[in-house]
Coordinates of C-alpha atoms in Angstrom, one line a residue:
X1 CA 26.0 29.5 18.4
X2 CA 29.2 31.2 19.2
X3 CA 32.5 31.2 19.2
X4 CA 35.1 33.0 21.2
X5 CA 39.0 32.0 20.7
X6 CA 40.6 34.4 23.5
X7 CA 38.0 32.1 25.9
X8 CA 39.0 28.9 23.6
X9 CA 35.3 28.0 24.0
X10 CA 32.3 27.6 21.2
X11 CA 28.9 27.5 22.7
X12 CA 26.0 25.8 21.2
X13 CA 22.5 27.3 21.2
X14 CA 20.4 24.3 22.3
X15 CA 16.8 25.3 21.7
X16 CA 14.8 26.2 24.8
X17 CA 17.4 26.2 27.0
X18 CA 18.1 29.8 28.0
X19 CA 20.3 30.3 24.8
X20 CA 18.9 33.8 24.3
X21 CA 20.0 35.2 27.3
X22 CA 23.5 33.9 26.9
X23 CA 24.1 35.1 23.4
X24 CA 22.6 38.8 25.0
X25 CA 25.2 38.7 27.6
X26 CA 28.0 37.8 25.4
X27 CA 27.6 38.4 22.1
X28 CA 29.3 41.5 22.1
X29 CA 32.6 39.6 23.2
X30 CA 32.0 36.4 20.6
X31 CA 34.3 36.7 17.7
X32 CA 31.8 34.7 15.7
X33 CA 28.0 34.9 16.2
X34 CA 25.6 32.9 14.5
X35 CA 22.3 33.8 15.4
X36 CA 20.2 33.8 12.0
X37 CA 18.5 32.0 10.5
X38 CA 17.5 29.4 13.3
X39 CA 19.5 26.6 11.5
X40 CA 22.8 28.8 11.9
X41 CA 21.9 30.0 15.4
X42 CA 21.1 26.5 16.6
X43 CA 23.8 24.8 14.4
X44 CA 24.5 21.3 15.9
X45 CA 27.8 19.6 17.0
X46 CA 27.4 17.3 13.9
X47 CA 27.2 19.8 11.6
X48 CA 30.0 22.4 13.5
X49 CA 32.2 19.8 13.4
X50 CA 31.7 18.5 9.4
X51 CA 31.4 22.5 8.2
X52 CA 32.6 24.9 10.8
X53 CA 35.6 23.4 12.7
X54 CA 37.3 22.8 9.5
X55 CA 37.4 26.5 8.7
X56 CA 38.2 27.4 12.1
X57 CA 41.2 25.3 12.6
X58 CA 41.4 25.1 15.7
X59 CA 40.0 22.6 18.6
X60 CA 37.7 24.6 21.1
X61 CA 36.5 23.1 23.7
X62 CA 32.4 23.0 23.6
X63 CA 29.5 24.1 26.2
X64 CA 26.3 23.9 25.9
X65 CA 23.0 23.9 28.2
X66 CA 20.9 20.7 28.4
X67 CA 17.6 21.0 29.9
X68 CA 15.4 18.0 31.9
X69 CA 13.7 16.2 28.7
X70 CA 10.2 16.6 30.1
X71 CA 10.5 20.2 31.2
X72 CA 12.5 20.7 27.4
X73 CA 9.6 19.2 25.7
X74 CA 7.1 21.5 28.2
X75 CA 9.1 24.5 27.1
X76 CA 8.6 24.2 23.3
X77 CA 4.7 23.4 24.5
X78 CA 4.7 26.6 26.3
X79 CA 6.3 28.4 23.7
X80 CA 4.3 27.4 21.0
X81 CA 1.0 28.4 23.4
X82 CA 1.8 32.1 22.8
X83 CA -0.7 34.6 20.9
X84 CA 1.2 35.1 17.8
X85 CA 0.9 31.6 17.1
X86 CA -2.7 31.2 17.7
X87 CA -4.8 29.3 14.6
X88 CA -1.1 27.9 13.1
X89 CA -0.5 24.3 13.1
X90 CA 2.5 24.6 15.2
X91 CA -0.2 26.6 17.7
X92 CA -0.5 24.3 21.6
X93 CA -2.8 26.7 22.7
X94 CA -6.0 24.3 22.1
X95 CA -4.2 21.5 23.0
X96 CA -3.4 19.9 26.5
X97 CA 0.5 18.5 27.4
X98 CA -0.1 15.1 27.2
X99 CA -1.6 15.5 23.8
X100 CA 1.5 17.6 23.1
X101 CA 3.9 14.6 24.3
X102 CA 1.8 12.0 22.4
X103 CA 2.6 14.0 19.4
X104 CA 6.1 13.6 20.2
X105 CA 5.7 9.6 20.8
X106 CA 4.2 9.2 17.1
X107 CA 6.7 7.5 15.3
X108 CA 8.0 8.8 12.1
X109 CA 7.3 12.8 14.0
X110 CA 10.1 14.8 12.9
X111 CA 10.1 17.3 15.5
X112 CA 10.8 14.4 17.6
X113 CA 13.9 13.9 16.3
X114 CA 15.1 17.3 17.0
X115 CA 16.0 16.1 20.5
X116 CA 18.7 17.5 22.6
X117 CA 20.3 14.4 22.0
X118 CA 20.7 14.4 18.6
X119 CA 21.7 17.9 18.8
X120 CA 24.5 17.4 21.1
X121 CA 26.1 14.6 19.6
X122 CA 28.3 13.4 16.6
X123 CA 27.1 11.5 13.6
X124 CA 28.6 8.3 15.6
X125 CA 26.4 9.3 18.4
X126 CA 29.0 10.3 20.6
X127 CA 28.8 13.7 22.7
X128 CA 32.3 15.8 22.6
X129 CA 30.6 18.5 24.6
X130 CA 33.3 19.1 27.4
X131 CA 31.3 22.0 29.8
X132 CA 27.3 20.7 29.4
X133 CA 25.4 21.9 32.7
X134 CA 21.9 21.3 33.3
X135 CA 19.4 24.3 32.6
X136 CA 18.3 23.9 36.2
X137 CA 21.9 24.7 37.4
X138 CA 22.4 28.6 36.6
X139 CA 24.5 29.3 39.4
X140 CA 27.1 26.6 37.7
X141 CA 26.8 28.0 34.5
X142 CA 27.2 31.6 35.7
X143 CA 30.2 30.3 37.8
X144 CA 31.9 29.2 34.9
X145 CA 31.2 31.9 32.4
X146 CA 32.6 34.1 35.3
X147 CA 35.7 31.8 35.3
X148 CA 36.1 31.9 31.8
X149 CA 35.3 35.3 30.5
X150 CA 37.0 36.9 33.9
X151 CA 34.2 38.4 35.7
X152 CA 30.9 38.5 36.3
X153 CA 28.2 37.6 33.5
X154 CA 24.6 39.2 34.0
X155 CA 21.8 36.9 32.3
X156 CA 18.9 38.9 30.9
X157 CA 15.7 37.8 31.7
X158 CA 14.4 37.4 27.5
X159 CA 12.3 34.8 25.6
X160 CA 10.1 33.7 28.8
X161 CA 7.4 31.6 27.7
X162 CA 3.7 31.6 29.0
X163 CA 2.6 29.5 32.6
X164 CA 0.7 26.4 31.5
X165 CA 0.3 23.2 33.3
X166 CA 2.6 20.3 32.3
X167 CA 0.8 17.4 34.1
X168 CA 1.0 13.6 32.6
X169 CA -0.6 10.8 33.4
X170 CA 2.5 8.5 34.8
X171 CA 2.5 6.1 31.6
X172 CA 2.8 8.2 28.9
X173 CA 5.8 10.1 31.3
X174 CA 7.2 6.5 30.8
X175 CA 6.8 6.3 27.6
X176 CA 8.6 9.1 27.1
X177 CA 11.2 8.7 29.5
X178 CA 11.5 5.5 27.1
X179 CA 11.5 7.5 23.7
X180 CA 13.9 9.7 25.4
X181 CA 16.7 7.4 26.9
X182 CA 19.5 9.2 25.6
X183 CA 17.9 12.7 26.3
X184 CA 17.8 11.6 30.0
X185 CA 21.1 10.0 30.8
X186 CA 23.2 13.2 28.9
X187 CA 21.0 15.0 31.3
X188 CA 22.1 13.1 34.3
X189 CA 25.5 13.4 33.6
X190 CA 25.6 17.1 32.9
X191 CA 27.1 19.3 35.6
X192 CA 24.2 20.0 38.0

């Protein structure tokens, strides 16, 4: 996460979606950078706006990334495929995508409830986030960093997770478009 009052903008670090590569670009121009541990990095609007804001005193307005809840769920399954992981519980390198997404289905799975969601929105389930573009829509999201820092912002290419087949049988893609509902329509309606 991080925060830039010259730009009057805070931008939220929504997991697997090309956060790392925005924070490299312009963390040098942030006056506050949260980037450790992962809860601080990837602090959510809830909890900026019940222990951050407050300090801040001031009313940025937010952008964040939102990516398509399938391919966000493939990420973290790619991600988690890597070597250093191998033989961890939190390892997908045995384990095929749809096994991955039934995981996600269980009920009562907390990583499930880490959705983008839930991370984007207030404790009333509202979603303040003014500037929220797709993750498939760089050329947006380089437009308006370009408009709103003045110039030109150069993404680095960082964080790129292995190739692996994300193929699901059509019902458990519905089930999950189901588990997801609110995932998918903040996705619709981001800037694309």
């Amino acid at each position: 996460m991080m925060v830039f009052p010259r730009e009057n903008l805070v931008f939220f670090a929504v997991p697997k979606t090309g956060t790392t590569a925005i924070e490299a670009a312009l963390d040098a121009r942030a006056a506050i950078v949260l980037r450790d541990p992962p809860q601080m990095k990837h602090m959510t609007v809830a909890s900026y706006a019940r222990s951050l804001q407050p300090l801040l005193k001031a009313e940025y307005e937010m952008m964040a990334v939102i990516r398509h809840p399938l391919d966000w769920h493939g990420s973290h399954y790619r991600y988690r495929s890597r070597p250093a992981l191998k033989g961890t519980a939190r390892s997908t390198a045995e384990q095929s995508f749809a096994d991955f997404v039934t995981r996600m289905l269980t009920p009562g799975n907390a990583e499930a409830d880490g959705s983008q969601s839930r991370f984007l929105s207030l404790r009333d389930g509202s979603c303040p986030v003014r500037h929220l573009f797709r993750y498939e829509a760089q050329d947006r999201i380089l437009a308006f960093l370009a408009a709103r820092f003045g110039g030109p912002v150069a993404l680095p290419v960082v964080n790129v997770s292995p190739r692996r087949a994300l193929d699901l049988p059509a019902a458990l893609r519905m089930a999950h478009e189901t588990r997801f509902a609110r995932c998918y329509e903040m996705w619709e309606t981001a800037q694309h």
